[in-house]
CSV table of C-alpha atoms in Angstrom, one decimal:
chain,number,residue,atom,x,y,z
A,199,UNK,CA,-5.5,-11.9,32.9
A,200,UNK,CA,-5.3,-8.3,33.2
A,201,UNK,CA,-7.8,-5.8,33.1
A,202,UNK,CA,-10.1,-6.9,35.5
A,203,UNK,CA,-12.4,-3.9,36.4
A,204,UNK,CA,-14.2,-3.2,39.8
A,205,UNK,CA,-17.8,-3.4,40.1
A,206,UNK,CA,-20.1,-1.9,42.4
A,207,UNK,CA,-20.5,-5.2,44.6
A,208,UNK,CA,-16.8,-4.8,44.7
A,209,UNK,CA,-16.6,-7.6,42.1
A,210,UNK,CA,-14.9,-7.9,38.8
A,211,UNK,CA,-15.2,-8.2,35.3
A,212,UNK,CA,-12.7,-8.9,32.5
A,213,UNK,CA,-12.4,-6.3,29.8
A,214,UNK,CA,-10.0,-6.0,27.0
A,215,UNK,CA,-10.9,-3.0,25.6
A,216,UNK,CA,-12.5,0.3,26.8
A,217,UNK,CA,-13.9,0.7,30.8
A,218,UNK,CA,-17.6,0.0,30.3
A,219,UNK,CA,-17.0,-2.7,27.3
A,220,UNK,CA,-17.5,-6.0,29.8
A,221,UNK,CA,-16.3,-9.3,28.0
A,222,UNK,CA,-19.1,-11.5,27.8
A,223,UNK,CA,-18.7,-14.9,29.3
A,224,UNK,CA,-19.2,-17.2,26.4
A,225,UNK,CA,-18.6,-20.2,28.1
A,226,UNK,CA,-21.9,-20.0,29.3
A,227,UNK,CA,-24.6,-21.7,27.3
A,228,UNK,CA,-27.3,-18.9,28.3
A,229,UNK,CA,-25.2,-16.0,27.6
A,230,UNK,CA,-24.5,-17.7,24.1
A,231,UNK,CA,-28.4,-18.2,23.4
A,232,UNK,CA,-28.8,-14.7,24.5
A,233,UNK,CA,-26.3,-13.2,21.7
A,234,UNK,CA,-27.9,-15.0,19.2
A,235,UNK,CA,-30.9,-14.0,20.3
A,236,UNK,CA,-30.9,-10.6,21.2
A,237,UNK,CA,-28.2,-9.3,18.8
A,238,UNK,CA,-28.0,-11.9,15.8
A,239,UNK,CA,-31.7,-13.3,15.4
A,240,UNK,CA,-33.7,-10.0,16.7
A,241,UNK,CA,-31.7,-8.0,13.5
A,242,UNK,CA,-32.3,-10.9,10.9
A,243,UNK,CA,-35.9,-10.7,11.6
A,244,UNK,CA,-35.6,-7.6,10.9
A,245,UNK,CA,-34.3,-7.6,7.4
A,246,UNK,CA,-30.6,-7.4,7.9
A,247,UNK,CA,-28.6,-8.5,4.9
A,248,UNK,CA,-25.6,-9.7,7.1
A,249,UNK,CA,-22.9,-8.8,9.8
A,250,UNK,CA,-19.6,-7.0,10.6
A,251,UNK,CA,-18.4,-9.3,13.6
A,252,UNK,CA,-16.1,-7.0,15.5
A,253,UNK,CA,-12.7,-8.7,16.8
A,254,UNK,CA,-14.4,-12.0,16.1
A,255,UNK,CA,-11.2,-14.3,17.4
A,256,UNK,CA,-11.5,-13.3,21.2
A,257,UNK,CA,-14.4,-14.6,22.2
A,258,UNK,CA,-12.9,-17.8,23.6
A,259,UNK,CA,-10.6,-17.5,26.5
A,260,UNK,CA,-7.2,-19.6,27.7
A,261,UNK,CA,-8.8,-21.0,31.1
A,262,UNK,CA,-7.3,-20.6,33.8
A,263,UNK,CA,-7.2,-16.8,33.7
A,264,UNK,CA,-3.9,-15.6,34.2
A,265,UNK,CA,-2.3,-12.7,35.2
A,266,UNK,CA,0.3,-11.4,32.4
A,267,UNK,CA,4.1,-11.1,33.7
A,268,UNK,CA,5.2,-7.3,34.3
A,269,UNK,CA,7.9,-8.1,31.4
A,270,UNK,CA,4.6,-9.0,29.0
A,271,UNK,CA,2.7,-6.2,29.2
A,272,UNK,CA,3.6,-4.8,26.0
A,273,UNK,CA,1.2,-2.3,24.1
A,274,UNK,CA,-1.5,-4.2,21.7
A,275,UNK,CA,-2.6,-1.2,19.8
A,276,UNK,CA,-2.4,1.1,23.1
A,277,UNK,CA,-4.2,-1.8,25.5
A,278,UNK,CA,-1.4,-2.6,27.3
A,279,UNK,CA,-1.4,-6.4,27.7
A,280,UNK,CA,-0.7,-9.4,25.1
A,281,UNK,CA,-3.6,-11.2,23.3
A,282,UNK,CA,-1.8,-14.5,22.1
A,283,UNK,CA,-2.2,-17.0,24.3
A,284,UNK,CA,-4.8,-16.0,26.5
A,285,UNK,CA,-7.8,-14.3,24.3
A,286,UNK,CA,-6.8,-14.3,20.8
A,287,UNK,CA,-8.0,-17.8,18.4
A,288,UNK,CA,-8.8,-19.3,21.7
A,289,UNK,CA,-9.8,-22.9,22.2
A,290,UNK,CA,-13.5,-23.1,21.9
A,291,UNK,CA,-13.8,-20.3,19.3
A,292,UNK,CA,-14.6,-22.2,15.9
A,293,UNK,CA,-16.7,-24.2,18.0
A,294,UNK,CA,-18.8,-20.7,18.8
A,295,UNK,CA,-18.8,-19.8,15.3
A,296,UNK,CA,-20.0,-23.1,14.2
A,297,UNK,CA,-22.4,-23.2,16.5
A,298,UNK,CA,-24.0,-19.5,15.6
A,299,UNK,CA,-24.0,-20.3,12.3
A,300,UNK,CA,-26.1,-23.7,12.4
A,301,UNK,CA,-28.4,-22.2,14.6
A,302,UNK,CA,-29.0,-18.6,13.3
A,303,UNK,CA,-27.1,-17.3,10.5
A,304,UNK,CA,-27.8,-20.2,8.3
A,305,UNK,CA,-31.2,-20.2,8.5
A,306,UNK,CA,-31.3,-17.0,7.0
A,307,UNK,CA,-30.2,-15.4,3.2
A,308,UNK,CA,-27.2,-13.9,5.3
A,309,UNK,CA,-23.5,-12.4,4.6
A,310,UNK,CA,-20.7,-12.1,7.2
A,311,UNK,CA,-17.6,-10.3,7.5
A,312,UNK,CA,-15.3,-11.0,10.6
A,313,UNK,CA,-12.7,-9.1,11.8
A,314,UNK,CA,-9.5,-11.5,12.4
A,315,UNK,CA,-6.7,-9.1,13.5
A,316,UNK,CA,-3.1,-10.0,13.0
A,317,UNK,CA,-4.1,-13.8,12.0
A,318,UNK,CA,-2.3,-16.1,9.7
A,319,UNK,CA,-3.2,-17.5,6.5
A,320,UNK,CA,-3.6,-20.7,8.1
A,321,UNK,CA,-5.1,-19.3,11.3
A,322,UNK,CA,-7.8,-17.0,8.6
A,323,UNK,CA,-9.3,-20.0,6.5
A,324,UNK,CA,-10.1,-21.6,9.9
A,325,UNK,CA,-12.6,-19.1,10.0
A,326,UNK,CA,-13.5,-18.7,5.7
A,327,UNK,CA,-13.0,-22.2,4.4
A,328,UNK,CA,-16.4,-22.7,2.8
A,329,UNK,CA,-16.4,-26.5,4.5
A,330,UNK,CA,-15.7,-25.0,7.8
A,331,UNK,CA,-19.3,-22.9,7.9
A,332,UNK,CA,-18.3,-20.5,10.0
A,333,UNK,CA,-17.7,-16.5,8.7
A,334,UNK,CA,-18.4,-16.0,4.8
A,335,UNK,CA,-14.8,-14.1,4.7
A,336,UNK,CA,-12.4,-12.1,6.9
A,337,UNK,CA,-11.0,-8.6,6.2
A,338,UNK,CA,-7.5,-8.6,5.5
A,339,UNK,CA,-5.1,-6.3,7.3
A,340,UNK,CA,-2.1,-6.8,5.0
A,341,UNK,CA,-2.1,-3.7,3.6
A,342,UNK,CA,-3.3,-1.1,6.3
A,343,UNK,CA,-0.9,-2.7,8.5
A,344,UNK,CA,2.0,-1.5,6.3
A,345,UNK,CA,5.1,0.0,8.0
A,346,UNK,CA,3.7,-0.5,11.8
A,347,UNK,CA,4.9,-3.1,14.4
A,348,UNK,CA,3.4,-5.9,15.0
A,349,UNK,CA,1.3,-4.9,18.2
A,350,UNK,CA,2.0,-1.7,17.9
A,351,UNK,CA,0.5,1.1,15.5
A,352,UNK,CA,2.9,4.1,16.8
A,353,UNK,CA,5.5,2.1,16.5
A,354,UNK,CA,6.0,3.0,13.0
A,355,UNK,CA,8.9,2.4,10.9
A,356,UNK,CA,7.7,3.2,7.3
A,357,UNK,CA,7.7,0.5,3.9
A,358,UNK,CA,9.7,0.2,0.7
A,359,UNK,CA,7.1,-0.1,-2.6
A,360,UNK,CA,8.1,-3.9,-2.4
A,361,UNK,CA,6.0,-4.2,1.0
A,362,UNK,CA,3.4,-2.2,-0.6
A,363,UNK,CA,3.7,-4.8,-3.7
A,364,UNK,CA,3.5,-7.7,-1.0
A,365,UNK,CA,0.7,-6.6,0.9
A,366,UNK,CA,-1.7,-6.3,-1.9
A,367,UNK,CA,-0.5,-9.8,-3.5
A,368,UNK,CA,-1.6,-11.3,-0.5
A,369,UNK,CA,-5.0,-10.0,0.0
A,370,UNK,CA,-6.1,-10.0,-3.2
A,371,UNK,CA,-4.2,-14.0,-4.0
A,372,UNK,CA,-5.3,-15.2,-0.4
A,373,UNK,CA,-8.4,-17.4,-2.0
A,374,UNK,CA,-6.0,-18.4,-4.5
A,375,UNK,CA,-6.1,-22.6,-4.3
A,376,UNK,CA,-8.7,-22.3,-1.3
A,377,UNK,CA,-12.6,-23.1,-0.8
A,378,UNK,CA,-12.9,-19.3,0.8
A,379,UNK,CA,-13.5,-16.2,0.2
A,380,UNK,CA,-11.6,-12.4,0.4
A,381,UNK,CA,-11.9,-9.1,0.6
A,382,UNK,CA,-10.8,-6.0,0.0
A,383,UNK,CA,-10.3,-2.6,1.9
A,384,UNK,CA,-7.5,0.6,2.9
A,385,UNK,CA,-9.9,2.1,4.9
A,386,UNK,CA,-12.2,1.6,7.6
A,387,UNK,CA,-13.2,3.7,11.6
A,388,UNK,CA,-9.6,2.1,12.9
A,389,UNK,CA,-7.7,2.9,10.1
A,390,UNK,CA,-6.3,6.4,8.8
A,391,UNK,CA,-7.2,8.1,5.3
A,392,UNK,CA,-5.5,6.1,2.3
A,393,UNK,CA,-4.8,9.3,0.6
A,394,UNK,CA,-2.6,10.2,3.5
A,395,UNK,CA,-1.3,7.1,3.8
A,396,UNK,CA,-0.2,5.9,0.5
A,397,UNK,CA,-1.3,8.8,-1.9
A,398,UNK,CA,-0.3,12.4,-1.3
A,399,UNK,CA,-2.6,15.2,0.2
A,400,UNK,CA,-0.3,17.7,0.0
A,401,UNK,CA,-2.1,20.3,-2.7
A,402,UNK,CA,-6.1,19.5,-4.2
A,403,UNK,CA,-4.1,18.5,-7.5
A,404,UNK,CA,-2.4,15.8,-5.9
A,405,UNK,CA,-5.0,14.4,-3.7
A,406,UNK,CA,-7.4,14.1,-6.4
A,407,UNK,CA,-4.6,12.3,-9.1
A,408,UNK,CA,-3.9,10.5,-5.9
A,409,UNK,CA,-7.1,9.3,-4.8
A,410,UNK,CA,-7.8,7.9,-8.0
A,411,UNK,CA,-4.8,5.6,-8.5
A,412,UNK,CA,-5.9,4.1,-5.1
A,413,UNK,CA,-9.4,3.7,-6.4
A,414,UNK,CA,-8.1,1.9,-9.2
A,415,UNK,CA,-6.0,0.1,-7.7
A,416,UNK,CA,-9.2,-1.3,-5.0
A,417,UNK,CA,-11.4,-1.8,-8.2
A,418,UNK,CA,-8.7,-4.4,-9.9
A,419,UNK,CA,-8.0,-6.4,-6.6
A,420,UNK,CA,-9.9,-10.0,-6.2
A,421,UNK,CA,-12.7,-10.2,-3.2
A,422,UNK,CA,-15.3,-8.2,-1.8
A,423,UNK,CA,-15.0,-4.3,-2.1
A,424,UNK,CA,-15.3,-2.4,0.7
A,425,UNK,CA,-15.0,1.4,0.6
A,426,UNK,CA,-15.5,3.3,4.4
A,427,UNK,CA,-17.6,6.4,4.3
A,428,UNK,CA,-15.7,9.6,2.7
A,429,UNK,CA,-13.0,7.4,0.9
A,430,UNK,CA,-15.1,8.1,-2.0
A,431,UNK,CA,-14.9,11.9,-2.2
A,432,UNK,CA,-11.4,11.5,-1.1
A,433,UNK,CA,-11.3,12.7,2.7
A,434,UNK,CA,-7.9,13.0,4.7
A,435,UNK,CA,-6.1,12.7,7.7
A,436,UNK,CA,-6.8,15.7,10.1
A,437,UNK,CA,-4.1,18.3,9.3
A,438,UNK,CA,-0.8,18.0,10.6
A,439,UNK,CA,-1.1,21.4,12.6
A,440,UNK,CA,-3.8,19.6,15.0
A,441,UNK,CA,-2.5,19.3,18.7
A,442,UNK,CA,-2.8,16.4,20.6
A,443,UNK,CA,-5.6,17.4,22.5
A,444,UNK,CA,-8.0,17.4,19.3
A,445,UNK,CA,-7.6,13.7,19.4
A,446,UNK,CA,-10.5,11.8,21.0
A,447,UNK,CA,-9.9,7.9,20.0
A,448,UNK,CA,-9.0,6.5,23.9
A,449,UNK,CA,-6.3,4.5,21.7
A,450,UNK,CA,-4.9,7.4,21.2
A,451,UNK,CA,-5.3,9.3,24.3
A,452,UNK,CA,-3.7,6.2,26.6
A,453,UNK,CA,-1.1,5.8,24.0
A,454,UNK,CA,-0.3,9.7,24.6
A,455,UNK,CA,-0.5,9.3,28.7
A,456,UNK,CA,1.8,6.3,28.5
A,457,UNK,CA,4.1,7.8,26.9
A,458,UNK,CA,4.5,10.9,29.1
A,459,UNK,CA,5.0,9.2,31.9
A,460,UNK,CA,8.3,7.9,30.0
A,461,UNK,CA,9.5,12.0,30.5
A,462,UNK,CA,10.0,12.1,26.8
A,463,UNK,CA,11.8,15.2,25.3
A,464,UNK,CA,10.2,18.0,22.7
A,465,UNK,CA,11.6,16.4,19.9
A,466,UNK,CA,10.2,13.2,20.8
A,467,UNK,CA,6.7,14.3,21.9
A,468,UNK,CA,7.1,16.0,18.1
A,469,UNK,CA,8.0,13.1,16.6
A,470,UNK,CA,5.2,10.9,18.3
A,471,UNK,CA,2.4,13.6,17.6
A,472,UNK,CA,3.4,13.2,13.6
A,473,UNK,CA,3.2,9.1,14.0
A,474,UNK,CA,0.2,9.7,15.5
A,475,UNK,CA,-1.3,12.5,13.0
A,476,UNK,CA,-0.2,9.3,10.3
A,477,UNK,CA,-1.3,6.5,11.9
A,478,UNK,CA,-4.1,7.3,14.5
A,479,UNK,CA,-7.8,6.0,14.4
A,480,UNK,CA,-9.3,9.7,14.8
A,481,UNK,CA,-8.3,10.4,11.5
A,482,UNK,CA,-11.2,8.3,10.3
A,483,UNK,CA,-13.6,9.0,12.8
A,484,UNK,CA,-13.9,13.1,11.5
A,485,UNK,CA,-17.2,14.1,10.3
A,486,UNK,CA,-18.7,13.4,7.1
A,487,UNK,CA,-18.1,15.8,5.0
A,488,UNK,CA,-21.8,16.8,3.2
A,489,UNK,CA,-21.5,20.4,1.9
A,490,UNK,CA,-19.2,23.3,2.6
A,491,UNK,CA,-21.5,25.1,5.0
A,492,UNK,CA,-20.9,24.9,8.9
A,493,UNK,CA,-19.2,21.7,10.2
A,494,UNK,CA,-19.5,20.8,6.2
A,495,UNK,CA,-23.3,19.8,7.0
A,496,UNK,CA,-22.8,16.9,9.6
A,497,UNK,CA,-24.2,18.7,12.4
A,498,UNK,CA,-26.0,21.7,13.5
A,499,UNK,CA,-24.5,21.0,16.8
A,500,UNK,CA,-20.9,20.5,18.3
A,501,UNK,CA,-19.7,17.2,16.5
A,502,UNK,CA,-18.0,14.0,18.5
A,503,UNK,CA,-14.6,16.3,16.8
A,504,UNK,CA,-14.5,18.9,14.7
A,505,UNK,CA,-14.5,18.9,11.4
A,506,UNK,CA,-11.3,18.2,9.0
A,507,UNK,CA,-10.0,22.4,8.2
A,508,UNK,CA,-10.5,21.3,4.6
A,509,UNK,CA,-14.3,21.0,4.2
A,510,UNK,CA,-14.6,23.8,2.5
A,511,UNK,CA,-12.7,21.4,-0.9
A,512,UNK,CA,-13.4,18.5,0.1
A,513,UNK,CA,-16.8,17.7,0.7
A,514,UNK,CA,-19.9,15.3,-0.9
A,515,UNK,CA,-21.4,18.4,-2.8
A,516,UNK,CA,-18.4,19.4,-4.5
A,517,UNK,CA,-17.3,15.8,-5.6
A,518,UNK,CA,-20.9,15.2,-6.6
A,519,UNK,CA,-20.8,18.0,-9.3
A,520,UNK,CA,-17.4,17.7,-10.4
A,521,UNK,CA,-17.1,15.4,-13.2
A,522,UNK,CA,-13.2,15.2,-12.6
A,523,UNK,CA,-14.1,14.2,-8.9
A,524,UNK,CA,-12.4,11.4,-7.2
A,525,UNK,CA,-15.9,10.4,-6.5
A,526,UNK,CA,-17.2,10.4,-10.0
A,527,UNK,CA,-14.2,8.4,-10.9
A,528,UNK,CA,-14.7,5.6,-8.7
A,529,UNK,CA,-18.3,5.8,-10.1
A,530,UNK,CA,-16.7,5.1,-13.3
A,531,UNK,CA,-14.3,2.3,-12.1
A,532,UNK,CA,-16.8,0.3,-10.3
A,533,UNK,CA,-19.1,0.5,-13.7
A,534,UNK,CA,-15.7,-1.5,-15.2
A,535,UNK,CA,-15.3,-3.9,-12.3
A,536,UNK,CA,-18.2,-5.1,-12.6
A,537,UNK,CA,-18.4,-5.5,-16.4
A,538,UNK,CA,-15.1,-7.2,-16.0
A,539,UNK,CA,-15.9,-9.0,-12.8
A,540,UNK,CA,-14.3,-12.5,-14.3
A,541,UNK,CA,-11.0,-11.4,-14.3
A,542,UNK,CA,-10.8,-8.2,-12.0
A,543,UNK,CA,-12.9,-9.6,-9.5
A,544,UNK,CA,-11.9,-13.0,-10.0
A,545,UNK,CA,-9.0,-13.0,-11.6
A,546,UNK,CA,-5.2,-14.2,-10.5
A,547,UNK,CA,-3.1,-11.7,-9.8
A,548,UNK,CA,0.5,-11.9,-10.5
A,549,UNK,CA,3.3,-9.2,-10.3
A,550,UNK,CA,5.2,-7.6,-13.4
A,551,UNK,CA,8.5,-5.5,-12.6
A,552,UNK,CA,8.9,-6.4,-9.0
A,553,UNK,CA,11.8,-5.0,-8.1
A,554,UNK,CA,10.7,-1.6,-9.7
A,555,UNK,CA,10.7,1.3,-6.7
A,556,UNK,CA,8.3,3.3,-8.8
A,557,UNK,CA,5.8,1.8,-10.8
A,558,UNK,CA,3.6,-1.1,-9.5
A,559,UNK,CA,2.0,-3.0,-12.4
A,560,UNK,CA,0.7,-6.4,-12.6
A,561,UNK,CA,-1.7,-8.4,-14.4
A,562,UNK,CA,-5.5,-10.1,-13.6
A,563,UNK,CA,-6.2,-13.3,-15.3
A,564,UNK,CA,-9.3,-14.8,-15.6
A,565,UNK,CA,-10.9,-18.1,-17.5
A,566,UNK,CA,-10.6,-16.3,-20.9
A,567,UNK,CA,-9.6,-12.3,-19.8
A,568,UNK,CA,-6.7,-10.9,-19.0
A,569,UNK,CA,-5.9,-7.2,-17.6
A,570,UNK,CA,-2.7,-5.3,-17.3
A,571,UNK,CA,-2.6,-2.6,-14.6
A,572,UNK,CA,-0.1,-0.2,-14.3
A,573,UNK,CA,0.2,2.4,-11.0
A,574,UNK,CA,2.6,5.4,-10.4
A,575,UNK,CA,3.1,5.1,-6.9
A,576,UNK,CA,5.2,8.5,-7.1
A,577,UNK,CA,4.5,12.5,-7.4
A,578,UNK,CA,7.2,12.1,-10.1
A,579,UNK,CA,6.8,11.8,-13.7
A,580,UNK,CA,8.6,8.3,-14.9
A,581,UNK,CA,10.0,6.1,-17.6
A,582,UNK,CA,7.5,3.1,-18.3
A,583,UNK,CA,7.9,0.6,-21.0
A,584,UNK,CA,4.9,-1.6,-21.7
A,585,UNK,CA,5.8,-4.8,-19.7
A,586,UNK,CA,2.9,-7.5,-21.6
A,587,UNK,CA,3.0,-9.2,-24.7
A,588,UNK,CA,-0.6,-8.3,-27.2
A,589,UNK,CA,-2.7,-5.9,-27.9
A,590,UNK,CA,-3.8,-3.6,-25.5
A,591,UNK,CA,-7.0,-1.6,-25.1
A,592,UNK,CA,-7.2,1.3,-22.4
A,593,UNK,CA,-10.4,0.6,-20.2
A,594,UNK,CA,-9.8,2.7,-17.3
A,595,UNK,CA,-7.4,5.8,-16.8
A,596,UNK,CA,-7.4,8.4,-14.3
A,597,UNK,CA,-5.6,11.1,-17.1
A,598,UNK,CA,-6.9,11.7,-20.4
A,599,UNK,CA,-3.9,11.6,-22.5
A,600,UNK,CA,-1.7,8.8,-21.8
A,601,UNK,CA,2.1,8.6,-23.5
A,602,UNK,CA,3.9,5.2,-24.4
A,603,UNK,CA,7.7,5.9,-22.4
A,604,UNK,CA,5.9,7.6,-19.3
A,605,UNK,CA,3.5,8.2,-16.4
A,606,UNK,CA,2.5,11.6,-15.1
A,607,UNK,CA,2.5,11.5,-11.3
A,608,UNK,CA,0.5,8.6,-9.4
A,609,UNK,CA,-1.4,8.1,-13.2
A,610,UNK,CA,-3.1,4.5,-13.4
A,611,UNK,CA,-4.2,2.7,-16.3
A,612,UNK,CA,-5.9,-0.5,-16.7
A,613,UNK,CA,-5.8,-2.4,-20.0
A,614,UNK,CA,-7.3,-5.7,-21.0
A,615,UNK,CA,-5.3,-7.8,-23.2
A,616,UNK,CA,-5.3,-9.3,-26.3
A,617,UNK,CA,-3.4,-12.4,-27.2
C-alpha cells in the first residue's frame, strides 16, 4: 500500500490523503471504542442533530497491505495511487458501520449523511437500505461528477445535455423501488460553483437568470436538499484571470507539480490552468462573501485565499436586499417545496423530450400531484411547446412574464397539473 509516511521513531504510518492525516487502524477494537467515543458520542451529548461522515467507505482495508504496481499508480483525484481493491468498500466496513450505529448513533434522535465516492447503486444501498442500519443516506455524485474521468477530476472531457439529463434522473430516482433514502446537492468544499459549472457567470444578468434555474431545478428533485454555503447568493468560480499560484487546495497544487515534471508546453500548462480554474476544489473554499467592504467582510485579517474579485456584486448584503436576488428566489422556491413536498420531494421523476439538446423538462408525480418542470439549459432564447396533457397552473418562475412557443435564456417554470 503506498503512502506509507515516516515517523519520528523512524516508523510508519499509512495515509491516503494529506501528510499529517494518519489512517486510523480500525481493526483495532480500542481505537474503534475510542472513535465512538471521543468523536461520535462526546458531540451527541452535546446536542448534535447528526453527522457528515467524510469518505465513509475507506475505513476497512484489503489485508495484507500491498504495495501498488508502478503501472497502477494512476491519479485518484491528484493522490496518486488506486483505491479499489485495497481501501475502498473494504471487507469489514458495513460491519463498522453496523457496529457504530447499534452502539452510538442509535441511541440517540440522530441523522447521518455519508460520503460514498464513486460507488454503485448496488454498492450505495449497502450503506442506506433502511434494513441494513447503517448511514440514513449517502450523497450522490452523479451530477458534480459530470464530464470528468473516472479517477480523475482534470481529466475533463465535457457532457452533452443528455448526461446532464442522466445524472439528475439518477439521484433524484435512486430511492425509487428501495427501503433508502437520497439526497440532493451541486455543491459542496470539493466541488466547484454550479453557476460556473452548469449556469453561465459570464455578465451579473446571466448569473442571476442562471442561478435560479439551478435553484429550481435542486428544489423539484426527490431527497434531502443540501445547499453549500454562498450557493444561495450565487457565488462563483474564482476568475479565470487567477494564476496558478492563487490556488491553495494540495489537490490542486500536487496535481500542478505532477504535471510539470511531464515538461508540458505553454499551450498545455494553458489548457490545464483553465480545467483547473473549471474543475478545482479552491473554487469553493473562497471566502464567504458577507458585504462589499474589505475581503467582502470575512476577515479583518489575511484570509486562507483571497477573496473572489467580484465581492463587490456578489455578496450576502446585496442578495439580502434585492428582491430579484438569486437568494430571495431560493427563499421563494423552498417556501413551494415544502408546500408541495408529496410530489416535489417525494415524487417520481420521469423525463419529457429526452432527446431535446436545449430544454430539460420532466415531470414529479406523487400519490395524487403531479408537477411539470420545464429548464432552459441555454443563454439562447428557444422554441418550447407544452409537452403535458391538462391544465396547468404556474407555481414557480424565475421570469415574470412567461410566453406559450418560448423560453428566455436559462428561464425555469414549474407547474402542477391538472388532470
Amino acid at each position: 500500500m503506498p503512502r506509507l509516511m515516516p515517523m519520528t521513531r523512524q516508523q510508519y504510518y499509512l495515509r491516503l490523503f494529506a501528510e499529517g492525516q494518519p489512517d486510523l487502524n480500525w481493526e483495532n477494537e480500542d481505537t474503534r471504542e475510542a472513535i465512538y467515543k471521543s468523536a461520535v458520542k462526546f458531540w451527541l451529548d452535546k446536542g448534535v442533530d447528526g453527522f457528515r461522515i467524510d469518505v465513509c467507505s475507506l475505513y476497512s482495508k484489503t489485508y495484507p497491505l500491498r504495495d501498488a504496481a508502478a503501472d497502477d499508480m494512476t491519479p485518484v483525484d491528484g493522490l496518486g495511487f488506486p483505491l479499489e481493491g485495497q481501501a475502498s468498500n473494504g471487507p469489514r466496513i458495513h460491519e463498522f458501520h453496523k457496529e457504530m450505529n447499534s452502539k452510538v448513533m442509535s441511541h440517540y434522535d440522530t441523522m447521518t449523511v455519508g460520503e460514498v465516492p464513486g460507488a454503485s447503486v448496488e454498492e450505495t444501498l449497502k450503506y442506506v437500505s433502511a434494513k441494513e442500519k447503517e448511514l440514513n443516506m449517502i450523497f450522490l455524485f452523479y451530477p458534480v461528477e459530470l464530464g470528468c474521468g473516472k479517477t480523475d477530476r482534470f481529466n475533463y472531457q465535457g457532457f452533452t445535455a443528455q448526461d446532464f439529463k442522466d445524472a439528475f434522473f439518477k439521484q433524484s430516482n435512486f430511492v425509487k423501488g428501495t427501503d433508502a433514502w437520497s439526497t440532493v446537492f451541486i455543491e459542496n468544499h470539493d466541488q466547484p460553483r454550479s453557476i460556473t459549472r452548469f449556469g453561465d457567470d459570464s455578465t451579473p444578468e446571466l448569473r442571476n437568470i442562471s442561478g435560479k434555474m439551478l435553484a429550481t431545478l435542486q428544489s423539484t428533485l426527490s431527497g434531502t436538499l443540501f445547499l453549500y454555503e454562498g450557493q444561495e447568493i450565487g457565488m462563483t468560480n474564482v476568475p479565470v484571470s487567477w494564476d496558478i499560484s492563487e490556488y491553495k487546495d494540495v489537490n490542486t497544487i500536487n496535481y500542478w507539480n505532477a504535471f510539470l515534471k511531464t515538461n508540458p508546453s505553454e499551450e498545455e500548462k494553458t489548457k490545464l490552468l483553465k480545467v483547473i480554474n473549471l474543475m478545482a476544489r479552491d473554487n469553493a473554499r473562497t471566502p464567504m462573501l458577507w458585504n462589499d467592504s474589505k475581503n467582502g467582510g470575512f476577515s479583518t485579517g489575511d484570509p486562507w485565499m483571497r477573496v473572489n474579485d467580484n465581492y463587490k456584486e456578489v455578496n450576502a448584503a446585496n442578495e439580502r436586499a434585492d428582491p430579484n436576488s438569486i437568494y430571495n428566489y431560493y427563499k421563494k422556491a423552498l417556501e413551494i417545496r415544502k408546500l408541495y413536498k408529496d410530489v416535489l420531494v417525494h415524487g417520481d421523476f420521469d423525463h419529457i423530450d429526452y432527446a431535446n439538446k436545449q430544454i430539460m423538462s420532466y415531470t414529479k408525480a406523487g400519490k395524487d400531484k403531479k408537477a411539470y418542470v420545464v429548464l432552459n439549459l441555454t443563454k439562447n432564447v428557444v422554441k418550447y411547446t407544452k409537452q403535458v396533457e391538462g391544465d396547468l397552473r404556474l407555481i414557480l418562475s424565475n421570469y415574470s412574464a412567461n410566453s406559450d412557443s418560448e423560453l428566455q435564456p436559462f428561464e425555469s417554470r414549474v407547474y402542477l397539473v391538472s388532470t
